[in-house]
Coordinates of C-alpha atoms and ligand atoms in Angstrom, one line a residue:
X11 CA -0.4 0.1 0.3
X12 CA 1.7 3.2 -1.1
X13 CA 1.6 5.4 2.0
X14 CA 2.2 9.7 1.4
X15 CA 3.4 10.6 4.8
X16 CA 6.5 8.6 7.3
X17 CA 5.0 6.2 9.5
X18 CA 6.4 6.0 13.0
X19 CA 5.4 3.1 15.3
X20 CA 6.0 3.9 18.9
X21 CA 6.3 0.7 21.3
X22 CA 5.0 1.3 24.9
X23 CA 2.3 3.9 26.3
X24 CA 4.4 4.7 29.4
X25 CA 5.8 8.7 30.1
X26 CA 8.7 8.1 27.3
X27 CA 6.4 7.1 24.8
X28 CA 4.1 9.7 24.9
X29 CA 6.4 12.3 25.6
X30 CA 7.8 10.9 22.2
X31 CA 4.9 10.8 20.4
X32 CA 3.8 14.2 21.4
X33 CA 7.6 16.1 20.4
X34 CA 7.5 14.0 17.0
X35 CA 4.2 15.4 16.2
X36 CA 5.1 19.0 17.7
X37 CA 8.0 19.1 15.9
X38 CA 7.0 17.8 12.8
X39 CA 4.7 20.4 12.5
X40 CA 6.9 23.3 13.2
X41 CA 8.9 21.9 10.6
X42 CA 5.9 21.4 8.1
X43 CA 6.5 18.1 7.8
X44 CA 3.5 15.2 8.2
X45 CA 3.7 11.9 10.6
X46 CA 2.1 9.3 11.2
X47 CA 2.7 7.9 14.6
X48 CA 1.3 5.0 16.1
X49 CA 1.7 4.2 20.0
X50 CA 1.3 0.7 20.7
X51 CA 0.8 0.1 23.9
X52 CA 0.4 -4.0 25.7
X53 CA -1.4 -3.4 28.7
X54 CA -5.2 -2.1 28.7
X55 CA -4.1 1.2 30.0
X56 CA -1.6 4.3 29.1
X57 CA 0.6 5.8 31.8
X58 CA 2.6 2.3 32.0
X59 CA 4.5 3.0 35.8
X60 CA 2.7 6.5 36.2
X61 CA -0.9 5.2 37.6
X62 CA -2.8 7.4 40.0
X63 CA -6.2 6.0 41.7
X64 CA -9.0 9.0 42.9
X65 CA -10.6 7.2 45.4
X66 CA -13.1 8.8 48.0
X67 CA -11.4 12.2 47.5
X68 CA -7.7 10.9 48.0
X69 CA -5.4 11.0 45.0
X70 CA -3.6 8.1 45.7
X71 CA -0.4 7.4 43.2
X72 CA 0.3 3.5 42.5
X73 CA 4.3 4.3 40.9
X74 CA 5.9 7.9 41.3
X75 CA 4.4 10.1 43.2
X76 CA 6.3 13.2 42.1
X77 CA 9.1 14.8 40.4
X78 CA 12.4 16.8 40.7
X79 CA 11.4 20.2 39.6
X80 CA 15.2 21.8 38.7
X81 CA 14.9 19.1 35.9
X82 CA 13.0 21.6 33.7
X83 CA 11.8 19.3 30.9
X84 CA 8.6 17.8 33.1
X85 CA 8.2 21.6 33.4
X86 CA 8.3 22.6 30.1
X87 CA 5.8 19.6 29.0
X88 CA 3.4 20.6 31.9
X89 CA 3.9 24.2 29.7
X90 CA 3.1 22.8 26.8
X91 CA 0.5 21.4 27.6
X92 CA -1.9 23.8 29.5
X93 CA -1.0 22.1 33.1
X94 CA 0.7 24.7 35.3
X95 CA -1.7 25.7 37.2
X96 CA -2.7 21.9 37.9
X97 CA 1.0 21.9 39.5
X98 CA 1.6 21.8 43.1
X99 CA 4.2 21.5 45.7
X100 CA 5.0 19.8 48.9
X101 CA 3.9 21.0 52.6
X102 CA 6.5 23.2 53.5
X103 CA 5.7 22.7 57.4
X104 CA 6.3 18.7 56.4
X105 CA 10.6 18.9 56.1
X106 CA 11.1 16.5 58.9
X107 CA 12.2 13.7 57.8
X108 CA 13.3 10.6 60.0
X109 CA 15.4 6.9 59.9
X110 CA 14.6 3.9 61.7
X111 CA 18.0 3.3 63.9
X112 CA 17.8 0.2 66.5
X113 CA 14.2 -0.2 66.6
X114 CA 12.6 3.5 66.6
X115 CA 12.3 6.7 64.5
X116 CA 15.0 9.3 65.0
X117 CA 15.6 12.3 63.2
X118 CA 17.3 12.2 59.9
X119 CA 21.0 12.8 61.0
X120 CA 21.3 17.0 60.1
X121 CA 24.8 18.4 58.4
X122 CA 24.3 15.7 55.2
X123 CA 23.7 15.8 51.1
X124 CA 22.7 12.7 49.8
X125 CA 24.4 10.9 52.9
X126 CA 27.9 12.8 52.4
X127 CA 29.0 15.4 54.9
X128 CA 28.7 19.0 54.3
X129 CA 28.5 21.3 57.8
X130 CA 31.1 19.7 59.4
X131 CA 29.8 21.0 62.9
X132 CA 26.3 19.9 62.3
X133 CA 27.7 16.1 61.0
X134 CA 30.1 15.6 64.6
X135 CA 26.7 16.5 66.5
X136 CA 24.8 13.4 65.0
X137 CA 24.1 10.6 67.2
X138 CA 23.6 8.3 64.2
X139 CA 26.5 7.4 63.4
X140 CA 29.5 6.5 66.1
X141 CA 32.6 8.3 67.1
X142 CA 34.9 6.0 65.0
X143 CA 32.4 6.3 61.9
X144 CA 32.7 9.5 62.0
X145 CA 36.7 10.0 62.4
X146 CA 36.9 7.6 59.9
X147 CA 34.4 9.7 57.6
X148 CA 36.1 12.9 58.3
X149 CA 39.3 11.6 57.2
X150 CA 38.1 11.2 53.5
X151 CA 39.5 15.0 53.7
X152 CA 42.8 13.6 53.4
X153 CA 42.5 10.5 51.6
X154 CA 44.4 11.4 47.7
X155 CA 41.5 10.9 45.0
X156 CA 41.5 8.2 42.8
X157 CA 43.8 7.9 39.6
X158 CA 41.8 6.1 36.6
X159 CA 39.0 7.6 35.6
X160 CA 37.0 4.0 35.5
X161 CA 33.4 3.5 36.8
X162 CA 33.1 1.7 40.3
X163 CA 30.1 0.6 42.2
X164 CA 28.1 3.3 44.8
X165 CA 28.9 1.6 47.6
X166 CA 32.4 0.8 46.4
X167 CA 33.2 4.6 46.1
X168 CA 31.2 5.5 49.6
X169 CA 33.2 2.7 51.5
X170 CA 36.6 4.0 49.6
X171 CA 36.5 7.6 50.6
X172 CA 34.2 7.8 54.0
X173 CA 34.2 3.6 55.2
X174 CA 31.6 1.0 55.6
X175 CA 29.2 2.3 58.8
X176 CA 28.3 5.5 56.7
X177 CA 27.7 3.1 53.6
X178 CA 25.2 0.9 56.0
X179 CA 24.0 3.7 58.6
X180 CA 23.6 6.8 56.2
X181 CA 24.2 6.2 52.9
X182 CA 22.4 3.1 52.0
X183 CA 18.8 4.0 53.4
X184 CA 19.1 7.5 51.5
X185 CA 21.2 6.1 48.3
X186 CA 19.3 2.5 47.6
X187 CA 15.7 3.6 48.3
X188 CA 15.5 5.7 45.7
X189 CA 16.3 2.8 43.3
X190 CA 15.6 0.1 45.6
X191 CA 19.0 -1.7 44.6
X192 CA 22.3 -2.5 46.5
X193 CA 25.0 0.0 46.5
X194 CA 27.6 -2.7 45.6
X195 CA 25.9 -3.2 42.5
X196 CA 24.8 0.0 41.2
X197 CA 27.6 1.9 38.9
X198 CA 28.4 5.1 40.1
X199 CA 28.6 7.0 36.8
X200 CA 25.1 6.2 35.6
X201 CA 23.8 7.0 39.3
X202 CA 25.5 9.2 40.9
X203 CA 28.1 10.7 38.6
X204 CA 28.4 14.1 40.8
X205 CA 30.7 12.1 43.6
X206 CA 33.2 11.1 40.7
X207 CA 32.8 14.4 39.6
X208 CA 33.5 16.4 43.1
X209 CA 36.2 13.5 44.0
X210 CA 37.9 14.6 40.1
X211 CA 37.4 18.6 40.4
X212 CA 37.9 19.0 44.5
X213 CA 39.9 15.6 45.3
X214 CA 37.3 15.1 48.0
X215 CA 33.6 14.6 47.9
X216 CA 33.2 15.9 51.4
X217 CA 35.4 19.3 50.1
X218 CA 33.0 19.5 46.8
X219 CA 29.7 18.8 49.4
X220 CA 30.6 22.2 51.4
X221 CA 31.4 24.2 48.1
X222 CA 28.1 23.1 46.9
X223 CA 26.8 24.4 50.3
X224 CA 28.0 27.6 50.1
X225 CA 27.9 28.6 46.4
X226 CA 24.0 27.2 46.9
X227 CA 22.5 30.8 47.3
X228 CA 23.8 31.9 44.2
X229 CA 23.1 27.9 42.1
X230 CA 19.5 28.3 43.6
X231 CA 19.1 32.2 42.2
X232 CA 20.4 30.8 39.1
X233 CA 18.0 27.5 38.9
X234 CA 14.9 29.4 39.9
X235 CA 15.2 31.8 36.8
X236 CA 15.9 28.7 34.7
X237 CA 12.6 27.5 36.2
X238 CA 10.7 30.7 35.7
X239 CA 12.2 30.6 32.3
X240 CA 10.7 27.5 31.0
X241 CA 7.3 27.8 32.7
X242 CA 7.4 31.6 30.8
X243 CA 7.1 33.4 33.9
X244 CA 4.2 31.5 35.5
X245 CA 3.8 31.7 39.1
X246 CA 4.7 27.5 40.4
X247 CA 5.2 26.2 43.6
X248 CA 8.7 26.5 44.3
X249 CA 9.3 23.5 46.3
X250 CA 12.2 20.9 45.1
X251 CA 9.2 18.5 44.2
X252 CA 6.2 18.7 42.3
X253 CA 3.9 16.9 41.0
X254 CA -0.3 18.1 39.8
X255 CA -3.0 18.2 42.4
X256 CA -5.1 15.8 40.7
X257 CA -2.2 12.9 40.4
X258 CA 0.0 12.1 37.9
X259 CA -2.3 10.7 35.7
X260 CA -3.1 14.0 34.4
X261 CA -0.3 14.3 32.0
X262 CA -0.7 11.3 31.2
X263 CA -4.6 12.1 30.2
X264 CA -3.8 15.7 28.6
X265 CA -1.2 13.6 26.5
X266 CA -3.4 11.3 25.1
X267 CA -6.0 14.2 25.0
X268 CA -4.0 15.9 22.6
X269 CA -2.4 13.1 20.8
X270 CA -6.1 12.1 19.6
X271 CA -6.4 15.8 18.9
X272 CA -3.1 15.4 16.6
X273 CA -4.9 12.4 14.8
X274 CA -2.2 10.5 16.3
X275 CA -3.5 6.6 16.6
X276 CA -3.3 4.4 19.9
X277 CA -3.8 1.2 20.8
X278 CA -4.3 -0.7 23.9
X279 CA -4.0 -4.1 23.8
X280 CA -1.2 -4.0 21.5
X281 CA 2.0 -6.3 22.7
X282 CA 4.7 -6.5 19.9
X283 CA 6.1 -9.5 19.7
X284 CA 8.7 -9.1 16.9
X285 CA 10.3 -6.7 14.8
X286 CA 11.2 -7.7 11.1
X287 CA 13.4 -5.9 8.4
X288 CA 11.1 -5.5 5.1
X289 CA 13.5 -3.7 2.5
X290 CA 16.2 -1.6 2.6
X291 CA 15.4 2.3 3.4
X292 CA 15.5 4.8 0.9
X293 CA 16.7 2.5 -2.1
X294 CA 14.8 0.8 -4.7
X295 CA 11.5 2.5 -7.1
X296 CA 11.2 5.7 -7.8
X297 CA 8.3 5.8 -5.4
X298 CA 10.1 4.8 -2.9
X299 CA 12.5 8.0 -2.7
X300 CA 8.9 10.6 -2.6
X301 CA 7.5 8.4 -0.4
X302 CA 9.3 5.3 1.0
X303 CA 7.9 2.0 1.8
X304 CA 8.0 0.7 5.1
X305 CA 11.1 -0.4 6.4
X306 CA 10.0 -3.1 9.1
X307 CA 7.1 -5.1 9.9
X308 CA 6.1 -5.6 13.6
X309 CA 4.2 -8.5 14.6
X310 CA 1.8 -8.2 17.6
X311 CA 0.8 -11.1 20.0
X312 CA -2.7 -11.4 18.5
X313 CA -0.6 -12.6 15.3
X314 CA -1.7 -8.6 13.6
X315 CA 1.3 -6.9 11.3
X316 CA 1.8 -3.5 11.2
X317 CA 4.7 -2.0 9.2
X318 CA 6.6 1.0 10.1
X319 CA 8.8 3.7 8.4
X320 CA 10.6 4.1 11.9
X321 CA 10.2 2.5 15.1
X322 CA 10.7 3.9 18.7
X323 CA 10.9 1.1 22.1
X324 CA 10.3 3.1 25.1
X325 CA 10.1 -0.2 27.2
X326 CA 11.6 -2.2 30.1
X327 CA 14.9 -3.6 29.0
X328 CA 14.2 -6.7 28.6
X329 CA 11.4 -6.5 26.7
X330 CA 13.5 -4.0 24.1
X331 CA 15.9 -6.6 24.5
X332 CA 13.7 -9.6 23.5
X333 CA 12.4 -7.5 20.7
X334 CA 16.7 -6.5 19.4
X335 CA 18.3 -9.5 20.1
X336 CA 17.9 -11.1 16.4
X337 CA 19.3 -7.7 15.1
X338 CA 22.1 -6.6 17.4
X339 CA 24.1 -7.0 20.6
X340 CA 21.6 -6.2 23.7
X341 CA 23.9 -7.3 26.6
X342 CA 23.6 -3.2 27.5
X343 CA 19.8 -3.8 28.2
X344 CA 19.9 -7.2 30.0
X345 CA 20.4 -5.4 33.8
X346 CA 18.8 -6.8 36.9
X347 CA 15.2 -5.0 37.5
X348 CA 14.1 -4.9 40.9
X349 CA 10.5 -5.9 42.3
X350 CA 8.5 -3.4 44.4
X351 CA 5.3 -3.1 46.4
X352 CA 3.9 0.2 47.8
X353 CA 0.7 -0.7 50.7
X354 CA -1.2 2.2 51.0
X355 CA -3.3 3.2 54.1
X356 CA -6.0 5.5 54.2
X357 CA -7.4 6.6 57.4
X358 CA -10.0 9.1 59.7
X359 CA -8.2 11.6 61.4
X360 CA -10.8 10.7 64.2
X361 CA -8.6 7.9 66.4
X362 CA -5.6 8.3 64.2
X363 CA -3.0 8.3 66.9
X364 CA 0.1 9.6 65.1
X365 CA 1.3 13.5 64.7
X366 CA 2.8 12.7 61.4
X367 CA 5.1 15.9 62.3
X368 CA 7.2 15.6 58.4
X369 CA 7.4 13.9 55.5
X370 CA 7.9 10.4 56.5
X371 CA 11.0 8.1 57.3
X372 CA 13.7 5.9 56.0
X373 CA 14.5 2.3 56.6
X374 CA 17.8 0.8 56.6
X375 CA 18.3 -2.2 55.3
X376 CA 19.4 -3.7 58.6
X377 CA 16.7 -2.9 60.7
X378 CA 15.3 -6.4 59.3
X379 CA 12.0 -4.8 58.5
X380 CA 9.4 -5.1 55.6
X381 CA 8.9 -2.0 54.9
X382 CA 12.0 0.2 53.0
X383 CA 10.3 3.5 53.7
X384 CA 7.2 5.5 54.6
X385 CA 5.8 8.7 52.8
X386 CA 3.2 10.6 55.7
X387 CA 1.2 11.6 52.2
X388 CA -1.3 13.4 53.4
X389 CA 1.1 15.9 55.3
X390 CA 3.7 15.8 53.2
X391 CA 0.9 16.8 50.2
X392 CA -1.6 18.4 51.3
X393 CA -4.1 17.6 47.8
X394 CA -3.8 14.1 48.6
X395 CA -6.6 13.4 51.4
X396 CA -9.7 15.0 51.8
X397 CA -10.0 17.1 55.3
X398 CA -10.6 15.0 58.0
X399 CA -8.8 12.5 56.4
X400 CA -4.7 10.5 56.8
X401 CA -3.0 8.9 54.3
X402 CA 0.4 7.3 54.6
X403 CA 2.4 5.1 52.0
X404 CA 4.9 2.2 52.5
X405 CA 7.1 0.5 50.5
X406 CA 8.3 -3.2 50.4
X407 CA 11.2 -4.8 48.0
X408 CA 14.6 -4.2 47.6
X409 CA 17.5 -5.6 45.9
X410 CA 18.1 -7.8 48.4
X411 CA 15.4 -9.1 49.4
X412 CA 12.3 -9.2 46.9
X413 CA 10.2 -11.6 48.4
X414 CA 8.3 -9.4 50.7
X415 CA 6.3 -8.4 47.3
X416 CA 5.4 -12.1 46.8
X417 CA 3.4 -11.7 50.2
X418 CA -0.1 -12.6 49.8
X419 CA -2.8 -8.9 50.0
X420 CA -3.3 -10.1 53.9
X421 CA 0.4 -11.0 54.7
X422 CA 1.5 -7.9 53.2
X423 CA -0.6 -5.9 55.2
X424 CA 0.4 -7.5 58.2
X425 CA 3.9 -7.4 57.9
X426 CA 3.7 -3.5 57.7
X427 CA 1.1 -2.5 59.6
X428 CA 3.5 -4.5 62.2
X429 CA 6.3 -2.3 61.1
X430 CA 4.2 1.3 61.1
X431 CA 3.2 -0.2 64.9
X432 CA 6.4 -0.9 66.1
X433 CA 7.8 2.4 64.4
X434 CA 6.0 4.8 64.6
X435 CA 3.2 3.7 67.6
X436 CA 0.4 3.7 65.0
X437 CA -2.5 1.4 66.0
X438 CA -5.1 3.4 64.4
X439 CA -7.1 0.7 62.3
X440 CA -7.4 1.9 58.2
X441 CA -10.5 2.3 56.4
X442 CA -9.4 1.2 52.9
X443 CA -6.1 -0.3 52.2
X444 CA -3.9 -0.2 48.7
X445 CA -1.6 -2.4 47.5
X446 CA 0.3 -2.4 44.5
X447 CA 2.9 -4.6 43.1
X448 CA 5.5 -3.3 40.2
X449 CA 7.2 -6.2 39.3
X450 CA 10.3 -5.9 37.8
X451 CA 9.9 -2.2 38.0
X452 CA 13.2 -0.7 38.9
X453 CA 16.4 -0.6 36.3
X454 CA 19.3 -1.5 37.9
X455 CA 22.2 0.4 36.3
X456 CA 26.1 -1.5 36.4
X457 CA 29.6 -0.5 36.5
X458 CA 30.1 0.9 32.9
X459 CA 26.3 1.4 32.0
X460 CA 26.4 4.7 29.8
X461 CA 29.4 3.4 28.1
X462 CA 27.7 0.2 27.0
X463 CA 24.3 1.9 26.4
X464 CA 26.2 4.6 23.5
X465 CA 27.9 1.1 22.1
X466 CA 24.2 -0.8 21.9
X467 CA 23.0 2.9 20.0
X468 CA 25.9 2.9 18.0
X469 CA 25.1 -1.0 16.7
X470 CA 21.6 0.1 16.5
X471 CA 21.8 2.7 14.3
X472 CA 23.9 1.2 11.9
X473 CA 22.3 -2.3 11.6
X474 CA 18.3 -1.4 11.6
X475 CA 18.9 2.4 10.6
X476 CA 15.3 3.8 11.7
X477 CA 14.9 1.9 14.8
X478 CA 15.7 3.8 18.1
X479 CA 15.6 3.0 21.7
X480 CA 15.4 4.8 25.0
X481 CA 13.7 5.7 28.5
X482 CA 14.2 4.1 32.0
X483 CA 16.6 1.6 30.8
X484 CA 18.7 4.1 29.4
X485 CA 19.7 7.2 30.8
X486 CA 18.1 7.7 33.7
X487 CA 15.0 6.9 35.6
X488 CA 13.1 9.5 37.0
X489 CA 10.3 11.5 35.4
X490 CA 11.8 14.0 34.0
X491 CA 14.7 11.9 32.3
X492 CA 12.4 10.1 30.4
X493 CA 10.9 13.3 28.9
X494 CA 14.1 14.6 28.0
X495 CA 15.2 11.5 26.8
X496 CA 11.7 10.9 24.6
X497 CA 12.0 14.5 23.7
X498 CA 15.9 13.8 22.2
X499 CA 14.7 10.4 20.3
X500 CA 11.8 12.6 18.4
X501 CA 14.7 14.9 17.4
X502 CA 17.2 12.8 16.8
X503 CA 14.4 10.6 14.3
X504 CA 13.2 14.0 12.1
X505 CA 16.6 14.7 11.9
X506 CA 17.8 11.4 10.7
X507 CA 15.4 11.4 8.1
X508 CA 15.0 15.3 7.1
Ligands
FAD608 P1 7.2 2.4 31.4 O1 6.4 3.5 32.2 O2 7.9 0.6 32.2 O3 6.4 2.3 30.2 C1 6.7 0.9 29.5 C2 5.5 0.6 29.1 O4 5.6 -0.6 27.7 C3 4.4 -0.2 30.0 O5 3.1 0.7 29.5 C4 4.0 -1.6 28.8 O6 2.8 -1.5 29.4 C5 4.4 -1.3 27.8 N1 5.2 -3.0 27.0 C6 5.9 -3.5 27.5 N2 6.2 -4.4 26.9 C7 5.7 -3.8 25.5 C8 5.7 -4.6 24.5 N3 6.1 -5.9 23.9 N4 4.5 -4.4 23.0 C9 3.7 -3.1 23.8 N5 4.1 -2.1 24.8 C10 4.8 -3.3 25.8 N6 10.5 8.7 39.3 C11 10.0 10.3 39.3 O7 10.4 10.9 38.8 N7 9.5 10.3 40.6 C12 9.1 9.5 41.6 O8 8.8 9.6 42.6 C13 9.1 8.1 41.0 N8 8.9 7.2 41.8 C14 9.0 5.9 41.3 C15 8.2 4.4 42.3 C16 8.1 3.4 41.9 C17 7.4 2.0 42.3 C18 8.8 2.9 40.3 C19 8.4 2.1 39.9 C20 9.5 3.7 39.7 C21 9.3 5.4 40.2 N9 10.1 6.4 39.4 C22 10.2 8.0 39.8 C23 10.6 6.2 37.7 C24 9.5 6.0 36.9 O9 7.8 5.8 36.8 C25 9.9 5.6 35.9 O10 11.0 5.2 35.0 C26 9.4 6.2 34.3 O11 7.6 6.2 34.8 C27 9.8 5.0 33.0 O12 8.6 5.6 32.0 P2 8.8 4.5 30.6 O13 8.0 5.3 29.9 O14 10.0 5.1 30.5 O15 8.4 2.9 31.2

């Protein structure tokens, strides 16, 4: 069948796939070009990990709950979708966080940034690290920097610089929690590249953090300026984390609406099972020169097929690896994924026996609990619970122990309630409980990830021109990272075809 416009198939209807579709349409239009976009999503809903449940006046996030406001791609996208008025920030009163230590909650030690001392006076006074552990950490100021540029694990780096106790009692709950990972398996350059950079630039990560604290006011003013420019001077909450007052799915719904308006096709229940090359791109008949024949044939799980000139995969690493393994070396994508679950409890304020005077707490793995952290959601985010109600969310599952994710609902609820009773003293009966299991959902970037990804992309470009892959398994798991990668993929696709 002859088609006059190029057709792009986007695999995956998560935030990466939908924003890529949005930017492809938008950028093509700006350049006076027409492009056919079809989004193929395996499940019965759009959003992927982004999944808001609105129930009884509560706004409950089953996956991510917010995004970093200093990373601008999400703000730009929110502006382009007319959603700036929907943005909301964290409660300025709920800044306190706690750490579970020896069976009870203690205020998070002060004088640290991302687990690295940045205020030596405050660090010396904290009661979480032993005097010996503190002395070992401060030795870091005298340690020579590493001489080579080789990547290493986050745990290896921190232990080398600050000592084992700092890793176990401070860094592990703070940093590992972000990836549900094991710090001794996560690659430094792909997860916390700023640490390696500080060692290189300042000869010490503590000195780098102290320097960053000193320059924070100036850096903050600059960041606020960039943020304001990204939203065209609109007034938005100044907090570090942001979300939408009706939940993160607001963004997914706006993207879907926009894409349908622009004539993009969105297919749910469309699992792509195979990708095959049909013919050489840009070669052949005169007709191909003006309107090239499709270069790829996608076979769906139901046996149907679809042809596309270009294909963009925005799937979990293992799914992209499965589809591309007949064509290229997919070793870079065969990374570990950790399964996690979260358990949300909704309460009436009457009889709720905790003051929720902060945003929640973290639990070091060594504490031997089922939960790894808890967010005091209704205290941290005012929009999430109606007046007179309370909402808290607890996280289950860690790289070193994912078995809790497979507990039955009853067992998981009981184990999590035991933890919050023992740690918070909370005995109130919840009005309802929502459990979400996200199996193989947290990619664990290993040592050398960035280099392997670059080699994979180079091979993909040369062997399967017109096939692209991006999203959370590649250059960052945060929502703004995904939006940024999606936009870059759209730009690359249009540039390659110009
Ligand atoms: P996904 O959301 O995984 O989307 C991929 C889509 O592809 C899915 O819809 C899937 O069904 C579909 N698919 C799979 N195989 C096929 C196939 N063969 N054919 C067609 N479709 C297919 N980030 C933040 O910035 N802030 C947070 O607070 C935060 N919290 C998080 C909490 C949890 C519990 C998790 C798991 C992640 C969190 N993240 C957070 C990370 C962030 O949510 C993800 O990195 C991001 O949503 C990934 O988006 P994506 O579109 O790349 O992938």
